Amino acid sequence: MSERNYWQRLRRNRMTRRSLLRASARAGVGATGLALVGCGGDDDDDQQSVAQAQQQQQQQQQAIQQEQAQQQQQQAMQQEQAEQQAEQQAMQQEQQEQQAEQQAMQQQEQQQAAPQPAAGETDFNATVRIAIDTAADTLDPIRSGGKAMLPHFDTLGQFDQFSKEFVQSAATFEWVDDFTAGIVNMKPGMKWHDGTPVTAEDAKFTIDRVNGIAPYNADGTSDSLYGWIVGAINDEVTVEGDLTFRLPVNRDASAFAVLGTEVRMTPKHIIEEVGDEEFGNLGIGSGPFVLESYNPADHVFSTRFEDYHVEAGSTHRIHKPWMARLEQLVRPEPVSRVAMLEAGEADMTLSLGWDLSQTFEGSDDFDVLFAQGTDNWNIVFNTERPAQDGSYPFRDIRVRRAINHAVNWEAIIESRGGFERRNMGIAATNIGALTEEQRADLVYEYDPEQARALLAEAGYEDGFHVPFWGYASRFAGIVEGGLAIAQDLAAVGVTTDFQADEHAVFRLRLGAKGEDGIHEAAGFHHYFFNTYPDPVSNINAWIDKNGSISHSKADPDSKIQELVEATRTAFDPDERAKAINALQVAIYDEAMFLFGIEQVNVGVMRKNIEWINYGARQDEFNYWGIRTMVT
């Protein structure tokens, strides 16, 4: 029996019961009326007394019966009202059921009429669930900006997925005034996630925020960890039209690439209204995904931005996502992410590590994902803050070379699955990369005896002690790698207190400077170099003497700063590649860092998912490149 028939029968039953109640009420009143009929009189006193008593009794009975009749009438009326209300509710329910049934039939007819994707075609309605290790960070891209925020914000330019060259996407860039300024024309029609147009005022506002001079805060500044991005700008950015602004810059061939790919646009009208702190929870940008819900301890839910300015399928730049919905599910423990995959609660996880990922080899449902070219490990020395004994060991090149000989990187690589190789320089596989011949000549081999000899020669025969900072999230094996490095260093006399923190804590400490302008945190920092096609971000942030996270200050005699400038003044691409190569050789020879590994990000992905990216990295920057196929 259908639900509709059930409601109809229920209404009929209620109507029949109501009719009976009405009849019962009328019958009660009629019976009372019959009971009130008198019995006649008698002249005898006794009989009169009896008659009077009977009359009084009859009057009392009559009063009682009248009261009972009134109560029955009230009860009948109340019952009738309740039945009428129930009937109305039943009729409304029936109408709602009918409407729902009609809507369902219409939707079914529309779906049947629309062309259905066949097996192997793109599922544009797909939800992709990615188990991640952390989202404990602000969603503001210029403050700390963890991985959770990245899909929501856009840049003005990108690196071409094929040529690796900087290409103009959301704006065009034109050099003027003998390469001392640039005119930027933004693409018409771009929107913020709230539907407001993206304008040149927004671009200027964002650049000012990155530069720490946003005027809306009470103190006139905005906290920024990425001042190196706007290092080439030497004067105020000026707006020359709704979509046009002028960048006054030093002569710097990399200026457009840095500004275009690193400045993640933020909406002026929203931040001026709510402030920095609240904006850090909103995630409103103009990128490929729109933030739906954010709980840093549990999830980041996003949906496709239908108004994104590049259609899905572009083969050379960021485009509108194929998926309809992105669910990032926070599960810090790797084992819990594996459990989610096995339970069908997640489709993918990155940074799982080889030890757990290999259990999915040969799976019918999942593939092991090897993301080549993700951010490379380097250990940074703070040459400007003293060690515990008051000395400055990292200023001595012999100490820096000793540390590079002290760590058994091959053992670390083997423990991670054996897929990686030594990192040498600032952009091991990009523009200006070291040749294989250069790599063979320059590598610091694992040699603890040589390390001890160099330390003794530098006056540190008994070693020294410094802090060692690492970050506990973002990539697999960071903590284990940091502990292995600390153990190898201790074996040659360099002792540390290794401490691993969440990226949100670590990154703030990494950029913090004292009143003397020197980075506060002494010792080692286990961090990464970006592997973008152009190493300019690493040069500006790590190598330049004024870089925002430049802890290792090069010896003035090394001419490293001179080589940095040479990369900026070389506007010819071939000349610039040569300059970058020369800079990398000098950095490695100078042992400016403890050079680590070219990391491979190992994870697991469901078989019906494609993630080609046409050369882009397979990481949180590029979720837009994930495509779910119909099975």
XYZ file of C-alpha atoms in Angstrom:
631
model
C 0.000 0.000 0.000
C 1.388 3.406 -0.948
C 1.854 6.252 1.527
C -0.830 8.212 -0.266
C -3.403 5.391 0.210
C -2.425 5.162 3.860
C -3.129 8.847 4.439
C -6.448 8.622 2.560
C -7.610 5.644 4.622
C -6.545 7.358 7.832
C -8.613 10.420 6.910
C -11.685 8.251 6.183
C -11.311 6.486 9.550
C -11.066 9.803 11.365
C -14.174 11.127 9.604
C -16.202 8.022 10.605
C -15.078 8.362 14.237
C -16.056 12.027 14.289
C -19.580 11.172 13.035
C -19.984 8.675 15.870
C -18.892 11.232 18.429
C -21.461 13.700 17.118
C -24.236 11.091 17.383
C -23.106 10.126 20.882
C -23.201 13.740 22.009
C -26.701 14.229 20.620
C -27.872 10.968 22.236
C -26.552 12.061 25.628
C -28.507 15.287 25.512
C -31.740 13.448 24.465
C -31.466 10.925 27.297
C -31.096 13.667 29.853
C -34.166 15.387 28.520
C -36.212 12.197 28.980
C -35.026 11.852 32.575
C -36.428 15.262 33.440
C -40.131 14.276 32.906
C -42.186 14.592 36.219
C -44.458 11.872 37.928
C -47.664 13.847 38.867
C -48.999 15.250 42.323
C -50.746 13.914 45.546
C -52.859 15.879 48.151
C -51.652 13.710 51.052
C -48.969 15.490 53.087
C -46.799 12.433 53.275
C -47.242 11.886 49.653
C -46.524 15.596 49.135
C -43.322 15.318 51.168
C -42.373 12.284 49.252
C -43.211 14.079 46.050
C -41.177 17.063 47.105
C -38.234 14.847 48.000
C -38.554 13.049 44.719
C -38.774 16.379 42.947
C -35.614 17.610 44.689
C -33.868 14.368 43.834
C -35.013 14.650 40.257
C -33.783 18.271 40.146
C -30.401 17.183 41.520
C -30.210 14.356 39.003
C -31.261 16.772 36.308
C -28.484 19.204 37.306
C -25.934 16.391 37.353
C -27.098 15.109 33.973
C -27.047 18.636 32.521
C -23.480 19.113 33.793
C -22.469 15.735 32.349
C -24.141 16.631 29.057
C -22.246 19.929 28.939
C -18.940 18.133 29.664
C -19.711 15.579 26.957
C -20.531 18.358 24.533
C -17.234 20.158 25.364
C -15.283 16.904 25.022
C -17.015 16.185 21.728
C -16.220 19.661 20.461
C -12.568 19.369 21.571
C -12.307 15.952 19.986
C -13.876 17.268 16.797
C -11.394 20.161 16.718
C -8.517 17.751 17.253
C -9.815 15.516 14.494
C -10.209 18.479 12.152
C -6.623 19.567 12.922
C -5.345 16.032 12.344
C -7.262 15.900 9.094
C -5.759 19.204 7.964
C -2.255 17.975 8.850
C -2.910 14.751 6.978
C -4.088 16.672 3.930
C -1.039 18.968 4.090
C 1.241 15.949 4.441
C -0.440 14.322 1.495
C 0.008 17.481 -0.580
C 3.689 17.647 0.370
C 4.138 13.988 -0.519
C 2.477 14.563 -3.852
C 4.669 17.593 -4.580
C 7.814 15.684 -3.581
C 6.766 12.774 -5.771
C 6.137 15.098 -8.707
C 9.525 16.823 -8.219
C 11.285 13.464 -8.019
C 9.567 12.348 -11.222
C 10.556 15.620 -12.952
C 14.180 15.274 -11.832
C 14.243 11.681 -13.006
C 12.809 12.693 -16.366
C 15.400 15.488 -16.693
C 18.249 13.136 -15.804
C 16.991 10.586 -18.297
C 16.706 13.277 -20.973
C 20.221 14.691 -20.277
C 23.223 12.893 -21.768
C 24.861 10.679 -19.139
C 28.668 10.384 -18.900
C 29.911 7.045 -20.027
C 32.494 4.950 -18.236
C 35.902 6.531 -18.600
C 34.543 10.068 -18.996
C 35.033 12.908 -16.520
C 32.660 12.993 -13.570
C 32.035 16.722 -13.133
C 29.793 16.057 -10.102
C 32.425 14.138 -8.168
C 33.473 14.745 -4.590
C 37.146 14.036 -3.909
C 38.060 13.268 -0.288
C 41.692 13.821 0.675
C 43.010 12.801 4.086
C 45.549 15.420 5.219
C 47.801 15.624 8.245
C 47.041 19.167 9.388
C 45.073 22.314 8.705
C 46.244 24.119 11.820
C 47.069 27.438 10.247
C 45.505 30.666 9.113
C 43.658 30.744 5.809
C 45.267 34.099 5.040
C 47.906 33.475 2.350
C 50.188 36.366 3.299
C 50.422 35.577 6.974
C 51.416 31.983 7.538
C 49.294 30.295 4.981
C 49.348 26.531 5.433
C 48.345 23.975 2.851
C 44.645 24.203 3.685
C 44.352 27.695 2.238
C 46.133 27.166 -1.055
C 43.246 26.021 -3.287
C 41.214 29.155 -2.532
C 43.520 31.892 -3.774
C 44.741 32.929 -7.194
C 47.836 34.631 -8.572
C 48.192 37.051 -11.472
C 50.610 34.801 -13.355
C 51.762 31.185 -13.508
C 54.543 28.983 -14.777
C 53.668 27.270 -18.037
C 53.232 23.555 -17.462
C 55.199 22.677 -20.606
C 57.853 25.330 -21.159
C 58.275 26.120 -17.427
C 58.397 29.788 -18.391
C 56.389 32.486 -16.658
C 53.095 33.047 -18.484
C 50.443 35.708 -18.114
C 47.134 34.362 -16.897
C 45.036 36.694 -14.755
C 47.003 39.714 -15.951
C 49.465 40.914 -18.593
C 52.803 42.458 -17.626
C 54.710 44.999 -19.685
C 58.135 46.486 -18.961
C 58.432 50.269 -19.311
C 60.995 52.970 -18.539
C 64.037 50.853 -19.388
C 62.968 47.926 -17.166
C 62.469 50.108 -14.077
C 58.675 49.816 -13.986
C 55.925 47.511 -15.099
C 52.383 48.113 -16.278
C 49.980 45.371 -15.203
C 46.617 44.981 -16.930
C 44.300 42.598 -15.153
C 41.941 40.280 -16.983
C 38.358 41.616 -17.183
C 35.543 39.657 -15.598
C 37.410 38.029 -12.715
C 35.450 37.748 -9.465
C 35.962 37.155 -5.796
C 34.082 34.258 -4.288
C 31.397 36.635 -3.029
C 30.743 37.799 -6.608
C 32.506 41.161 -6.298
C 34.770 42.062 -9.252
C 38.546 41.764 -8.798
C 40.145 45.164 -9.442
C 43.515 46.888 -9.567
C 42.719 48.348 -6.135
C 42.658 44.786 -4.779
C 46.040 44.078 -6.376
C 47.641 47.194 -4.873
C 46.049 46.424 -1.515
C 47.422 42.867 -1.531
C 50.921 43.992 -2.506
C 50.836 46.578 0.286
C 49.803 43.838 2.740
C 52.716 41.676 1.641
C 54.977 44.692 2.038
C 53.688 45.287 5.580
C 52.238 48.737 4.844
C 48.500 48.057 4.614
C 46.860 51.205 6.072
C 43.710 49.653 7.563
C 45.263 48.306 10.779
C 45.522 50.504 13.860
C 49.321 50.465 13.742
C 49.440 50.947 9.996
C 51.020 47.573 9.270
C 50.003 44.052 8.454
C 52.033 41.079 9.633
C 53.686 39.458 6.649
C 56.188 36.629 6.396
C 56.784 37.091 2.696
C 58.392 40.499 2.260
C 60.919 39.003 -0.170
C 58.119 38.646 -2.726
C 57.940 42.419 -3.147
C 61.650 43.087 -2.674
C 62.008 44.488 -6.203
C 59.403 47.214 -5.616
C 61.134 50.500 -4.754
C 58.225 52.941 -4.554
C 54.453 53.106 -4.123
C 52.268 50.991 -6.402
C 49.812 53.291 -8.190
C 46.390 52.466 -9.624
C 45.849 53.842 -13.142
C 42.436 52.371 -13.942
C 39.902 49.817 -12.761
C 42.125 46.983 -14.005
C 45.509 48.686 -14.445
C 48.291 49.451 -11.979
C 51.939 50.490 -12.173
C 54.812 48.730 -10.414
C 57.951 50.812 -9.796
C 60.810 48.284 -9.465
C 64.536 47.879 -9.470
C 65.973 46.455 -12.673
C 65.178 42.844 -11.950
C 64.485 40.232 -14.625
C 62.703 38.065 -12.040
C 60.342 40.743 -10.704
C 57.321 39.718 -12.789
C 57.805 36.024 -12.078
C 58.024 36.639 -8.333
C 55.092 39.025 -8.102
C 53.020 37.100 -10.608
C 53.363 33.646 -9.080
C 53.829 34.409 -5.375
C 51.379 37.222 -4.562
C 48.100 35.475 -3.765
C 45.343 38.010 -4.237
C 43.199 39.025 -1.239
C 39.952 41.081 -1.307
C 40.314 44.675 -0.124
C 36.632 45.227 0.671
C 36.367 42.207 2.965
C 39.632 42.634 4.890
C 39.003 46.321 5.516
C 35.651 45.344 7.016
C 36.586 42.334 9.172
C 40.351 42.733 9.769
C 43.231 40.293 9.527
C 42.263 37.898 12.294
C 38.724 37.249 11.080
C 39.839 37.041 7.463
C 42.181 34.234 8.481
C 39.078 32.100 9.079
C 37.187 33.041 5.915
C 39.388 31.895 3.045
C 37.628 34.174 0.552
C 39.747 34.554 -2.556
C 39.403 34.274 -6.311
C 41.026 30.860 -6.772
C 39.649 27.627 -8.237
C 37.896 26.524 -5.018
C 35.410 28.282 -2.734
C 35.714 27.593 0.990
C 32.540 26.044 2.402
C 33.498 25.023 5.932
C 36.703 25.172 7.976
C 37.544 23.456 11.260
C 41.339 23.303 11.669
C 41.061 20.246 13.908
C 38.795 18.300 11.586
C 38.237 19.430 7.982
C 38.390 21.945 5.152
C 35.423 21.638 2.755
C 35.435 23.493 -0.569
C 33.431 23.574 -3.778
C 34.292 24.370 -7.383
C 34.347 28.089 -8.199
C 32.078 28.168 -11.209
C 33.178 31.697 -12.162
C 36.908 30.901 -12.249
C 38.382 32.636 -15.280
C 40.100 29.615 -16.924
C 37.890 26.729 -18.052
C 38.579 23.132 -17.063
C 40.964 21.330 -19.371
C 43.556 24.036 -19.971
C 46.844 22.278 -20.605
C 49.232 25.013 -19.574
C 47.872 26.789 -16.504
C 45.632 26.522 -13.455
C 42.028 26.002 -14.489
C 38.527 25.482 -13.124
C 38.466 22.161 -11.216
C 36.929 19.077 -12.755
C 35.583 17.993 -9.370
C 32.487 19.632 -7.877
C 33.561 19.323 -4.264
C 36.834 18.957 -2.362
C 36.860 17.530 1.150
C 40.145 17.784 3.050
C 39.829 15.623 6.159
C 42.321 16.268 8.951
C 43.846 13.082 10.337
C 47.301 13.737 11.873
C 48.269 10.098 12.344
C 49.379 8.303 9.142
C 47.792 5.051 10.304
C 44.415 6.779 10.655
C 44.689 8.028 7.053
C 45.358 4.480 5.892
C 42.307 3.310 7.830
C 40.186 5.935 6.059
C 41.331 4.666 2.671
C 40.592 1.067 3.574
C 37.167 1.969 4.976
C 36.205 3.880 1.834
C 36.115 7.195 3.707
C 38.878 8.857 1.646
C 40.039 8.726 -1.974
C 43.591 9.924 -1.540
C 46.288 10.898 0.907
C 49.646 12.526 0.268
C 52.801 12.546 2.388
C 52.037 9.083 3.692
C 55.553 7.772 3.342
C 56.834 4.632 1.691
C 56.473 2.342 4.701
C 52.681 2.619 4.672
C 52.129 3.387 0.990
C 53.791 0.159 -0.148
C 51.042 -1.879 1.536
C 48.742 -0.709 -1.291
C 50.970 -2.076 -4.081
C 48.959 -4.479 -6.217
C 45.656 -3.170 -4.826
C 42.542 -3.479 -7.005
C 41.273 -0.111 -5.775
C 44.318 2.110 -5.226
C 47.565 3.149 -6.873
C 50.708 4.217 -5.042
C 51.380 7.839 -5.958
C 54.923 9.105 -6.459
C 54.911 12.902 -6.696
C 58.302 13.858 -8.090
C 59.913 17.227 -7.567
C 58.151 18.346 -4.412
C 59.897 20.689 -2.000
C 63.507 19.735 -1.227
C 65.062 19.349 2.204
C 67.764 21.707 3.404
C 69.106 22.429 6.872
C 69.711 26.126 7.441
C 72.450 27.550 9.668
C 71.911 30.786 11.580
C 75.344 32.339 11.169
C 74.428 35.523 13.080
C 73.294 34.088 16.438
C 75.906 32.494 18.694
C 76.031 28.934 19.952
C 75.510 28.102 23.626
C 79.187 28.830 24.395
C 79.002 32.297 22.815
C 80.939 31.352 19.673
C 79.795 31.601 16.051
C 80.730 28.169 14.630
C 78.650 28.450 11.435
C 80.643 31.446 10.228
C 83.579 29.105 9.607
C 83.416 27.318 6.244
C 85.275 24.348 7.734
C 82.467 23.805 10.238
C 79.817 24.021 7.532
C 81.673 21.537 5.349
C 82.213 19.242 8.353
C 78.471 19.171 8.990
C 77.827 18.275 5.334
C 80.254 15.334 5.673
C 78.677 14.211 8.955
C 75.205 13.160 7.786
C 74.600 9.784 6.128
C 72.024 10.928 3.560
C 72.147 7.666 1.630
C 70.930 5.788 4.717
C 68.095 8.304 5.143
C 67.129 7.958 1.465
C 67.152 4.168 1.749
C 64.921 4.291 4.826
C 62.426 6.365 2.821
C 62.151 3.806 0.016
C 65.226 4.665 -2.064
C 63.408 6.881 -4.615
C 65.163 10.149 -3.830
C 68.587 11.640 -4.459
C 70.812 14.260 -2.873
C 69.717 17.870 -3.118
C 72.502 20.111 -4.396
C 71.880 23.811 -4.578
C 68.743 25.913 -4.758
C 66.903 24.425 -7.750
C 68.215 20.976 -8.436
C 65.962 20.199 -11.405
C 64.959 23.663 -12.645
C 66.323 26.641 -14.580
C 70.062 26.889 -14.103
C 70.274 23.471 -12.489
C 73.601 21.807 -11.836
C 74.718 19.433 -14.562
C 75.380 15.802 -13.734
C 79.115 16.461 -14.102
C 78.906 19.322 -11.618
C 76.952 17.185 -9.202
C 79.599 14.463 -9.323
C 82.397 16.953 -8.660
C 80.726 18.873 -5.851
C 78.983 16.278 -3.688
C 79.916 16.077 -0.001
C 80.387 12.390 0.684
C 79.465 10.880 4.028
C 82.751 10.871 5.949
C 82.556 11.221 9.772
C 86.348 11.153 10.137
C 86.724 14.042 7.714
C 83.985 15.888 9.624
C 85.826 15.499 12.947
C 89.109 16.608 11.403
C 87.541 19.773 9.947
C 85.866 20.606 13.276
C 89.179 20.196 15.114
C 90.947 22.355 12.525
C 88.326 25.078 13.114
C 88.901 24.938 16.885
C 85.913 22.752 17.782
C 87.657 19.508 18.653
C 85.189 18.997 21.524
C 82.255 20.037 19.346
C 79.548 22.505 20.320
C 75.827 22.618 21.137
C 73.046 24.455 19.262
C 69.241 24.183 19.040
C 67.731 22.188 16.156
C 64.250 23.167 14.947
C 62.078 21.041 12.686
C 58.467 20.998 11.566
C 56.193 18.085 12.317
C 53.781 18.342 9.408
C 53.477 19.061 5.668
C 55.663 16.159 4.508
C 56.170 12.573 5.620
C 59.283 11.615 7.531
C 60.304 15.102 8.687
C 60.546 14.127 12.351
C 62.259 10.817 11.649
C 64.688 12.540 9.282
C 65.437 15.260 11.825
C 66.202 12.691 14.518
C 68.512 10.786 12.153
C 70.366 14.006 11.276
C 70.687 14.907 14.973
C 72.119 11.450 15.710
C 74.734 11.705 12.943
C 75.751 15.197 14.074
C 76.110 14.041 17.676
C 78.476 11.298 16.487
C 80.988 13.977 15.396
C 80.485 16.199 18.469
C 77.757 18.613 17.343
C 74.957 18.104 19.848
C 71.427 19.478 19.523
C 68.037 19.542 21.172
C 65.801 18.529 18.297
C 62.323 20.017 18.536
C 59.606 19.530 15.908
C 56.615 21.885 15.799
C 53.557 22.354 13.633
C 54.244 24.384 10.517
C 52.188 27.312 11.854
C 54.540 27.587 14.844
C 57.742 26.726 13.005
C 57.251 29.193 10.152
C 56.576 32.125 12.464
C 59.761 31.430 14.412
C 61.755 31.017 11.211
C 60.915 34.553 10.072
C 61.051 36.305 13.450
C 63.747 38.960 13.825
C 65.024 40.737 16.904
C 65.351 44.478 17.397
C 68.834 44.203 15.908
C 67.299 42.994 12.635
C 68.855 39.520 12.987
C 66.783 36.334 12.967
C 66.170 35.370 16.566
C 66.222 31.569 16.512
C 69.777 30.269 16.713
C 71.061 26.926 15.462
C 69.692 24.658 12.717
C 66.346 24.843 10.930
C 65.156 21.791 8.996
C 63.055 23.314 6.215
C 62.563 23.097 2.456
C 63.341 24.890 -0.791
C 60.535 25.361 -3.298
C 60.871 23.444 -6.553
C 59.096 25.890 -8.833
C 60.374 25.963 -12.421
C 62.241 29.179 -11.642
C 64.331 29.257 -8.417
C 63.821 32.991 -7.939
C 61.713 32.525 -4.791
C 64.515 30.564 -3.130
C 67.096 33.146 -4.192
C 65.047 36.030 -2.822
C 64.016 34.317 0.410
C 67.093 32.254 1.376
C 70.152 33.523 -0.506
C 69.851 37.295 -0.770
C 71.474 38.957 2.237
C 68.191 40.765 2.921
C 65.948 37.738 2.386
C 63.094 37.374 4.873
C 64.338 33.906 5.962
C 68.003 34.316 5.041
C 69.707 32.864 8.131
C 72.931 31.746 6.453
C 74.830 34.906 5.592
C 77.460 34.292 2.941
C 81.061 35.339 3.445
C 81.527 38.688 1.645
C 84.553 37.236 -0.140
C 82.426 34.502 -1.694
C 80.793 36.971 -4.111
C 77.467 35.181 -3.624
C 75.570 38.458 -3.310
C 77.209 39.632 -6.518
C 76.000 36.473 -8.260
C 72.507 37.036 -6.850
C 72.433 40.429 -8.517
C 73.703 38.884 -11.756
C 70.621 36.621 -11.914
C 68.422 39.703 -11.673
C 70.115 41.833 -14.292
C 70.238 39.094 -16.929
C 67.088 39.661 -19.003
C 68.131 37.187 -21.692
C 66.846 33.705 -20.632
C 70.052 31.885 -21.585
C 72.228 34.375 -19.768
C 70.014 34.176 -16.720
C 70.241 30.362 -16.663
C 74.046 30.635 -16.720
C 73.980 33.133 -13.863
C 71.748 30.883 -11.765
C 73.998 27.903 -12.433
C 77.060 29.881 -11.332
C 75.231 30.948 -8.187
C 74.353 27.343 -7.340
C 77.956 26.193 -7.744
C 79.114 28.973 -5.417
C 76.462 28.180 -2.822
C 77.386 24.504 -2.763
C 81.112 25.187 -2.658
C 80.515 27.634 0.197
C 78.540 24.943 2.098
C 75.952 27.630 2.751
C 73.474 24.976 3.946
C 73.411 21.349 4.998
C 72.122 20.044 1.674
C 69.508 17.320 2.067
C 67.391 15.381 -0.422
C 65.233 15.972 -3.476
C 62.040 14.788 -1.890
C 59.542 12.409 -3.480
C 56.097 12.687 -1.957
C 54.684 9.154 -1.654
C 50.951 8.674 -1.166
C 47.950 6.611 -2.245
C 45.195 7.503 -4.726
C 42.054 5.703 -5.860
C 42.348 4.127 -9.318
C 39.457 6.032 -10.876
C 41.282 9.336 -10.293
C 43.639 10.988 -12.788
C 46.108 13.655 -11.744
C 48.306 14.480 -14.712
C 48.739 18.240 -14.165
C 50.769 18.457 -17.369
C 54.012 18.823 -15.459
C 52.762 20.588 -12.336
C 53.607 19.220 -8.922
C 51.176 16.772 -7.367
C 50.545 18.586 -4.115
C 48.052 20.830 -2.371
C 48.843 23.715 -4.743
C 47.380 21.756 -7.617
C 44.207 20.035 -6.460
C 42.512 21.703 -9.427
C 44.267 19.120 -11.626
C 42.510 16.121 -10.051
C 39.931 14.457 -12.277
C 37.562 11.670 -11.236
C 36.550 9.274 -13.992
C 33.165 7.577 -14.288
C 33.387 3.847 -13.535
